[in-house]
Coordinates of C-alpha atoms in Angstrom, one line a residue:
Chain A
M408 CA 201.2 100.8 144.5
F409 CA 202.8 97.4 143.7
L410 CA 199.5 95.7 143.7
R411 CA 198.1 98.2 141.3
K412 CA 200.9 97.7 138.7
Y413 CA 200.5 94.0 139.2
I414 CA 196.8 94.3 138.4
L415 CA 197.3 96.6 135.5
F416 CA 199.7 94.1 134.1
T417 CA 197.6 90.9 134.6
I418 CA 194.4 92.3 133.2
P419 CA 195.4 92.4 129.6
L420 CA 197.0 88.9 130.0
F421 CA 193.9 87.7 131.5
L422 CA 191.7 89.0 128.7
T423 CA 194.1 87.4 126.1
A424 CA 193.9 84.3 127.9
C425 CA 190.0 84.3 127.9
E426 CA 190.1 85.0 124.1
L427 CA 192.2 81.9 123.7
I428 CA 189.8 79.6 125.4
D429 CA 187.9 77.5 122.9
Y430 CA 185.6 74.8 124.0
H431 CA 185.0 73.3 120.4
P432 CA 185.1 74.4 116.9
Y433 CA 181.2 73.6 116.7
D434 CA 180.4 74.8 120.3
G435 CA 178.3 77.7 119.1
R436 CA 179.5 79.9 121.9
L437 CA 179.9 83.2 120.5
D438 CA 182.1 86.1 121.9
S439 CA 180.3 88.8 123.6
D440 CA 181.5 91.3 121.1
T441 CA 180.2 89.2 118.1
S442 CA 177.1 90.8 116.4
R443 CA 173.7 89.6 117.1
E444 CA 170.4 90.0 115.0
I445 CA 172.4 91.7 112.2
N446 CA 169.5 91.6 109.7
S447 CA 166.7 93.1 111.7
L448 CA 168.9 95.8 113.2
N449 CA 170.4 96.7 109.9
I450 CA 167.0 96.5 107.9
E451 CA 165.8 99.2 110.2
R452 CA 168.9 101.3 109.4
I453 CA 168.4 100.7 105.6
E454 CA 164.9 101.6 105.7
K455 CA 165.8 104.9 107.5
I456 CA 168.6 105.7 104.9
C457 CA 166.5 105.1 101.9
E458 CA 163.4 106.8 103.2
G459 CA 162.1 109.3 100.6
K460 CA 164.8 108.3 97.9
D461 CA 163.8 107.5 94.5
T462 CA 167.2 106.3 93.4
I463 CA 168.7 103.4 95.4
R464 CA 172.2 102.1 95.1
F465 CA 173.1 98.9 96.6
I466 CA 176.0 96.3 96.4
F467 CA 175.6 92.7 96.0
M468 CA 178.5 90.4 96.9
G469 CA 179.1 87.2 98.7
D470 CA 181.2 84.0 99.3
T471 CA 183.7 85.5 101.6
Q472 CA 184.8 82.2 103.0
R473 CA 188.6 81.8 103.7
S474 CA 189.1 85.3 102.1
Y475 CA 189.7 87.5 105.1
N476 CA 192.3 89.5 103.6
E477 CA 190.1 90.3 100.5
T478 CA 187.0 90.8 102.6
E479 CA 189.0 93.5 104.7
D480 CA 190.2 95.2 101.5
F481 CA 186.5 95.3 100.2
V482 CA 185.4 97.0 103.5
K483 CA 188.2 99.4 103.3
H484 CA 187.2 100.2 99.6
V485 CA 183.5 100.5 100.3
N486 CA 183.9 102.8 103.3
Q487 CA 185.6 105.2 101.0
L488 CA 182.6 105.4 98.8
D489 CA 179.7 107.4 99.3
S490 CA 176.2 107.4 97.7
I491 CA 175.8 103.7 98.4
D492 CA 172.8 102.9 100.5
F493 CA 173.5 99.3 101.6
I494 CA 175.1 95.9 100.9
I495 CA 173.6 92.6 100.5
H496 CA 175.9 89.5 101.3
G497 CA 174.7 86.5 99.3
G498 CA 176.0 84.0 101.9
D499 CA 179.0 81.6 102.5
Y500 CA 180.8 83.2 105.4
T501 CA 182.5 80.0 106.2
E502 CA 184.1 77.1 104.5
F503 CA 183.4 74.6 107.3
G504 CA 180.5 76.0 109.2
L505 CA 182.9 76.9 112.2
K506 CA 181.9 79.4 114.8
K507 CA 185.2 81.1 114.5
E508 CA 184.7 81.6 110.7
F509 CA 181.4 83.4 111.4
E510 CA 183.2 85.6 114.0
W511 CA 186.3 86.4 111.9
N512 CA 183.9 87.6 109.1
D513 CA 181.8 89.5 111.5
D514 CA 184.9 91.3 112.9
I515 CA 185.7 92.5 109.5
L516 CA 182.1 93.2 108.0
S517 CA 181.0 95.1 111.3
K518 CA 183.6 97.8 110.3
L519 CA 181.4 98.6 107.2
K520 CA 180.0 102.2 107.6
I521 CA 176.8 101.4 105.6
P522 CA 174.5 98.6 106.9
Y523 CA 174.4 95.2 105.3
V524 CA 172.2 92.2 105.4
G525 CA 173.2 88.5 104.9
L526 CA 171.7 85.4 103.5
I527 CA 172.6 81.9 104.4
G528 CA 175.0 80.0 102.2
N529 CA 175.4 76.3 101.8
H530 CA 178.7 76.3 103.7
D531 CA 177.2 78.1 106.6
V532 CA 174.7 75.2 107.2
I533 CA 177.4 72.6 107.9
G534 CA 177.8 71.3 111.3
N535 CA 175.7 73.5 113.6
G536 CA 176.5 76.5 111.3
D537 CA 172.9 77.2 110.6
Q538 CA 172.1 77.6 114.3
V539 CA 175.1 80.0 114.6
F540 CA 173.8 81.8 111.5
R541 CA 170.4 82.2 113.2
E542 CA 172.1 83.7 116.3
I543 CA 174.2 86.2 114.4
F544 CA 171.9 87.1 111.4
G545 CA 168.3 86.0 112.5
N546 CA 165.9 84.1 110.3
E547 CA 167.3 82.3 107.1
N548 CA 164.2 83.9 105.2
F549 CA 163.6 87.6 105.5
S550 CA 162.4 90.5 103.5
F551 CA 162.6 94.3 103.7
V552 CA 161.2 97.1 101.6
V553 CA 163.2 100.2 100.4
S554 CA 161.4 102.9 98.4
D555 CA 158.8 100.9 96.4
V556 CA 161.0 97.8 96.1
K557 CA 160.8 94.6 98.3
F558 CA 163.9 92.3 98.7
V559 CA 162.8 88.9 99.3
C560 CA 165.8 86.9 100.6
L561 CA 165.6 83.1 100.7
N562 CA 167.5 80.1 102.0
T563 CA 167.8 77.9 98.8
N564 CA 170.4 75.5 100.0
A565 CA 168.0 72.6 99.9
I566 CA 170.6 69.7 99.7
E567 CA 171.8 70.6 103.2
Y568 CA 168.6 69.8 104.8
D569 CA 166.0 66.9 104.7
Y570 CA 162.3 67.3 103.9
S571 CA 161.3 68.2 107.4
H572 CA 163.0 71.6 106.7
P573 CA 161.3 73.4 103.7
V574 CA 163.8 74.8 101.3
P575 CA 162.8 77.0 99.6
D576 CA 160.1 77.9 102.1
F577 CA 156.9 78.2 100.0
N578 CA 154.9 79.2 103.1
F579 CA 157.1 82.2 103.6
L580 CA 156.7 83.1 99.9
K581 CA 153.1 82.9 100.2
N582 CA 153.1 85.3 103.1
E583 CA 155.3 87.7 101.2
I584 CA 153.0 87.5 98.1
A585 CA 150.0 88.3 100.5
D586 CA 151.8 91.2 102.2
S587 CA 152.4 93.5 99.1
T588 CA 151.0 96.6 100.3
R589 CA 154.2 98.5 100.8
N590 CA 155.9 97.6 97.4
K591 CA 155.3 97.9 93.7
R592 CA 158.3 96.0 92.7
T593 CA 160.3 93.0 93.9
I594 CA 163.8 91.6 93.8
V595 CA 164.4 87.9 94.9
V596 CA 167.8 87.2 96.5
M597 CA 169.2 83.6 97.1
H598 CA 172.4 81.9 97.7
A599 CA 172.2 79.1 95.1
P600 CA 170.3 79.7 91.8
P601 CA 167.6 77.2 90.5
G602 CA 169.3 74.4 88.5
N603 CA 172.3 74.2 90.9
E604 CA 173.1 71.2 92.7
Q605 CA 172.0 72.8 95.9
F606 CA 168.6 73.8 94.8
D607 CA 165.5 71.5 95.0
N608 CA 165.3 71.2 91.3
N609 CA 162.1 69.2 91.5
V610 CA 160.4 72.4 92.4
K611 CA 162.4 74.9 90.4
D612 CA 159.6 75.5 87.7
V613 CA 157.0 76.0 90.5
F614 CA 159.5 78.2 92.4
Q615 CA 159.8 80.4 89.4
L616 CA 155.9 80.5 88.8
Y617 CA 155.5 81.4 92.4
I618 CA 158.1 84.2 92.7
K619 CA 156.5 85.7 89.6
M620 CA 153.4 86.2 91.6
L621 CA 155.3 88.8 93.7
P622 CA 154.5 92.4 92.4
S623 CA 156.5 93.2 89.2
L624 CA 159.5 90.9 89.8
M625 CA 162.5 92.9 88.4
F626 CA 165.3 90.2 88.7
C627 CA 167.0 87.6 90.9
L628 CA 170.3 87.7 92.6
H629 CA 172.4 84.8 93.6
A630 CA 175.9 84.0 94.9
H631 CA 177.4 80.5 95.1
N632 CA 178.9 80.0 91.6
H633 CA 182.1 82.2 92.3
C634 CA 181.8 83.8 88.8
V635 CA 180.0 86.9 87.6
S636 CA 177.0 85.9 85.4
A637 CA 173.6 87.2 84.0
A638 CA 171.3 84.5 82.7
D639 CA 167.6 84.2 81.8
L640 CA 167.5 80.9 83.4
F641 CA 163.9 80.1 82.6
E642 CA 163.7 81.9 79.3
D643 CA 160.9 84.2 80.7
G644 CA 162.6 87.5 80.9
I645 CA 163.6 87.2 84.5
I646 CA 167.3 87.6 84.8
Y647 CA 169.4 85.9 87.5
Y648 CA 172.5 87.9 88.2
G649 CA 175.5 86.0 90.0
C650 CA 178.2 87.8 91.8
A651 CA 181.8 86.4 92.0
N652 CA 183.3 85.3 95.3
I653 CA 185.2 88.1 97.1
A654 CA 188.6 86.4 96.4
K655 CA 188.1 87.6 92.8
R656 CA 187.8 91.1 94.1
S657 CA 184.6 92.1 92.5
Y658 CA 181.1 92.8 93.4
L659 CA 177.8 93.9 91.6
L660 CA 176.7 97.5 92.0
F661 CA 173.0 98.1 91.3
T662 CA 171.2 101.3 90.7
L663 CA 167.3 101.4 90.9
T664 CA 165.7 104.3 89.5
P665 CA 161.8 104.7 89.8
D666 CA 161.2 103.0 86.4
N667 CA 164.4 101.1 85.6
Y668 CA 167.6 99.6 87.0
L669 CA 171.1 99.3 85.9
Y670 CA 174.1 97.2 87.1
E671 CA 177.8 97.3 86.9
V672 CA 180.6 94.9 87.9
V673 CA 183.1 96.7 90.1
Y674 CA 186.6 95.3 90.6
F675 CA 188.4 96.7 93.7
Chain B
M1089 CA 202.0 14.6 137.8
L1090 CA 199.1 16.7 139.2
H1091 CA 201.7 18.9 140.8
A1092 CA 203.2 19.7 137.4
Q1093 CA 199.8 20.6 135.9
E1094 CA 199.2 23.0 138.8
D1095 CA 202.4 24.7 138.1
K1096 CA 201.5 25.1 134.5
Y1097 CA 198.2 26.5 135.3
T1098 CA 199.6 29.0 137.9
K1099 CA 202.2 30.2 135.5
R1100 CA 199.7 30.8 132.8
I1101 CA 197.5 32.7 135.4
Q1102 CA 200.4 34.7 136.3
R1103 CA 201.3 35.6 132.8
Y1104 CA 197.4 36.5 132.1
E1105 CA 197.3 38.7 135.2
N1106 CA 200.4 40.4 134.4
A1107 CA 199.2 41.1 130.9
W1108 CA 196.1 42.7 132.2
Q1109 CA 198.0 44.6 134.8
R1110 CA 199.8 46.4 132.2
V1111 CA 196.7 47.9 130.7
I1112 CA 195.3 49.1 133.9
P1113 CA 194.9 52.9 133.5
R1114 CA 197.6 54.5 135.5
Y1115 CA 196.1 58.1 136.1
T1116 CA 193.0 60.3 135.8
K1117 CA 193.2 63.4 133.7
V1118 CA 190.9 66.4 133.7
Q1119 CA 191.4 69.0 131.1
F1120 CA 189.6 72.4 130.5
A1121 CA 189.0 73.8 127.0
G1122 CA 191.5 73.0 124.1
S1123 CA 188.9 72.8 121.4
M1124 CA 188.1 69.3 122.5
A1125 CA 185.2 70.1 125.0
M1126 CA 184.5 72.5 127.7
L1127 CA 185.5 69.9 130.3
S1128 CA 187.2 66.6 129.4
V1129 CA 187.7 63.7 132.0
G1130 CA 189.6 60.6 131.3
T1131 CA 192.3 58.1 132.0
G1132 CA 195.4 56.9 130.4
W1133 CA 198.8 55.2 130.4
N1134 CA 202.4 56.6 130.9
Y1135 CA 205.3 54.4 129.5
Y1136 CA 208.8 54.6 128.1
R1137 CA 210.4 56.3 131.2
N1138 CA 207.4 58.4 131.4
H1139 CA 208.4 60.2 128.1
W1140 CA 205.1 59.2 126.6
E1141 CA 201.5 59.4 127.8
T1142 CA 198.3 58.3 126.0
D1143 CA 195.0 59.7 127.1
M1144 CA 191.3 58.7 126.6
L1145 CA 189.0 61.6 127.5
L1146 CA 185.1 62.0 127.4
G1147 CA 184.0 65.7 127.1
I1148 CA 181.0 67.8 127.3
V1149 CA 180.3 70.8 125.1
P1150 CA 177.5 72.7 126.6
R1151 CA 174.5 74.0 124.7
N1152 CA 174.9 77.4 123.2
A1153 CA 173.7 78.7 119.8
N1154 CA 173.2 75.0 119.0
D1155 CA 170.1 73.0 119.8
H1156 CA 171.6 70.9 122.5
A1157 CA 174.8 69.9 124.5
N1158 CA 177.3 67.6 122.9
I1159 CA 179.6 64.9 124.0
T1160 CA 183.0 64.4 122.7
F1161 CA 185.8 61.6 122.7
T1162 CA 189.5 62.5 122.6
L1163 CA 192.3 60.2 121.9
K1164 CA 195.4 62.0 122.9
Q1165 CA 199.1 61.2 122.5
N1166 CA 201.6 63.3 124.6
Y1167 CA 205.4 63.4 124.5
F1168 CA 207.7 64.9 127.2
P1169 CA 211.2 65.0 126.0
W1170 CA 212.6 66.2 129.4
S1171 CA 211.9 66.2 133.0
I1172 CA 213.9 68.5 135.4
N1173 CA 213.9 67.7 139.1
L1174 CA 213.2 71.0 141.2
G1175 CA 214.1 69.7 144.6
E1176 CA 212.8 66.3 146.1
K1177 CA 209.1 66.6 145.5
V1178 CA 208.7 68.9 142.5
S1179 CA 209.6 68.2 138.8
F1180 CA 209.1 70.4 135.8
E1181 CA 208.5 69.2 132.2
P1182 CA 209.5 72.3 130.2
L1183 CA 208.0 70.9 127.0
S1184 CA 205.0 68.8 126.3
C1185 CA 203.8 68.2 122.8
G1186 CA 201.6 65.9 120.7
I1187 CA 198.5 65.3 118.8
Y1188 CA 194.9 64.4 119.6
V1189 CA 191.9 63.4 117.6
N1190 CA 188.5 64.5 118.7
F1191 CA 185.1 62.9 117.9
L1192 CA 181.7 64.4 118.2
F1193 CA 179.0 61.9 119.0
D1194 CA 176.2 64.1 117.7
R1195 CA 174.6 62.4 114.6
D1196 CA 174.2 65.9 112.8
F1197 CA 178.1 65.7 112.3
W1198 CA 179.6 63.2 109.8
A1199 CA 182.9 61.5 109.4
K1200 CA 182.5 61.3 105.7
Q1201 CA 179.9 63.3 103.7
P1202 CA 176.5 61.7 103.4
N1203 CA 175.5 60.1 100.1
K1204 CA 173.1 62.9 99.1
Y1205 CA 176.0 65.0 98.1
P1206 CA 177.9 64.7 94.7
P1207 CA 181.1 62.9 95.0
G1208 CA 183.9 65.1 96.7
Y1209 CA 181.5 67.8 97.5
Y1210 CA 182.7 68.3 101.1
W1211 CA 186.1 66.6 101.4
F1212 CA 186.5 67.2 105.1
S1213 CA 184.8 65.5 108.2
T1214 CA 182.9 67.7 110.6
R1215 CA 182.9 64.9 113.3
I1216 CA 186.6 64.3 113.4
R1217 CA 189.0 67.0 114.2
N1218 CA 192.8 66.7 114.4
H1219 CA 194.8 68.8 116.8
I1220 CA 198.4 69.5 117.7
F1221 CA 199.6 71.2 120.8
I1222 CA 202.6 72.3 122.8
G1223 CA 202.7 73.0 126.6
E1224 CA 204.4 72.7 129.9
R1225 CA 203.8 70.7 133.2
I1226 CA 204.7 70.7 136.7
T1227 CA 204.4 67.7 139.0
L1228 CA 204.3 67.4 142.7
K1229 CA 204.9 64.2 144.5
L1230 CA 202.4 63.5 147.2
N1231 CA 203.0 61.9 150.6
P1232 CA 201.9 58.1 150.3
N1233 CA 200.7 58.2 154.0
S1234 CA 198.2 60.8 153.6
S1235 CA 197.1 61.1 150.0
W1236 CA 195.1 59.0 147.6
H1237 CA 197.4 59.6 144.7
K1238 CA 201.0 59.2 143.9
S1239 CA 201.5 62.7 142.5
I1240 CA 199.6 65.6 141.0
S1241 CA 200.4 67.5 137.9
L1242 CA 199.3 70.9 136.5
F1243 CA 199.6 71.6 132.9
Y1244 CA 198.7 74.1 130.2
E1245 CA 198.7 73.8 126.5
L1246 CA 198.4 75.8 123.4
S1247 CA 196.7 73.8 120.4
T1248 CA 195.3 74.4 117.0
C1249 CA 193.3 72.2 114.8
D1250 CA 193.2 71.2 111.0
L1251 CA 190.4 73.4 109.9
Y1252 CA 191.9 76.5 111.8
I1253 CA 195.1 76.0 110.1
I1254 CA 193.5 75.7 106.6
N1255 CA 191.7 79.1 107.4
T1256 CA 195.1 80.8 108.0
I1257 CA 196.4 79.8 104.5
G1258 CA 196.7 83.1 102.5
N1259 CA 195.0 85.2 105.3
S1260 CA 197.6 87.2 107.2
Y1261 CA 194.5 88.9 108.7
L1262 CA 194.2 85.9 111.1
K1263 CA 196.7 86.2 113.9
P1264 CA 197.8 83.5 116.5
K1265 CA 195.2 84.7 119.0
D1266 CA 192.5 83.9 116.4
Y1267 CA 193.5 80.2 115.8
L1268 CA 195.2 79.1 118.9
S1269 CA 193.3 77.6 121.8
L1270 CA 194.5 77.6 125.4
S1271 CA 193.7 74.8 127.9
F1272 CA 194.5 73.8 131.4
G1273 CA 194.5 70.4 133.1
V1274 CA 195.3 68.4 136.2
K1275 CA 196.8 64.8 136.1
L1276 CA 196.3 62.6 139.2
Q1277 CA 198.8 59.8 139.1
I1278 CA 197.3 56.6 140.6
L1279 CA 200.0 53.9 139.7

């Protein structure tokens, strides 16, 4: 009896102690309850949710670094809404690329009732952050199709890498252009927009030419600048919409209809 | 004349040897976790009536999500304000505190941001981490006839580092269990 009480008392203590064991801020050793492969798992859910729908509503937000309180408020706010199909996070979960920053974000965002996918931000590449991102989210470039719209999500944080790592990855884009059987329209999503210090601006015009080869490019989305913006960056009719960081308590809400789209800036 | 010269030389050697004797490491320390590495092993010096200890530790961070394992170096300064004798062989230090600086040897991590970034883009270092800690320690004197060491100490510490503290600013969401790090260690006193 005494032994049982003793064990019951020590187990929570032991578990807390285990949680406090940290080898190194950049050790990449993820907790067992940290999500893995978020993007591929959630894309399956998103495609199922949107099957047969002709109007799609999604949220675009980003830059949740060092804003855990606001991110938590965002999750509580979104969980009260219905009629939103999914969320795209534009990247920058972390300020310093720390494993714990990724895990704190995951703890909060995994409470979302609707599925979300996440892009990689420049801060998420710092240290071994890109390797932790790959473990939690999956590939840095990915795409998915809902209704007749393909979302092409790209790593554009070129300054974080050297030339051995292609950013933006034109090979990936080439395959996306070739694989256009499931979609009539396309939206390109990235963390840093062309012209930004993060972008490989030597190829920004080529990049624009290339993404316009995707079927009916509707518009582009980006985060990174921490302010709401809508700009025709190349003066060719393709609008780049930027969302604010979550600390400003706002996000972009897009509604895609069969032949048009509209967006609103929502404050929570 | 010759005798006096020998004397001068002997004195000089004595001084020389005494100086070096003072820098001989006095103990071996092994520490588990503490955001410095999985396992750190090193040596150090105790001084000023054993109130102060300075450690130099080499640590290993095993390969996980990252591409490879990492080696770290830690320079640690400990302060023990009190030591309480519990019987003849056991003493207890109810408080240890101090700071340590941890370096990552991996070249992917930088002390100062590389030149490719605009000035002041990333103000922090990914290679060097500064930590503060508090803890407790218990020491057992060993029998000099039968053991290799003078004494053995067991300790634990709670620590946190600069970048964790910065994350807590304005974020009541983060609780001590999120940003505190627990570590355990052993010190084997040689001298």
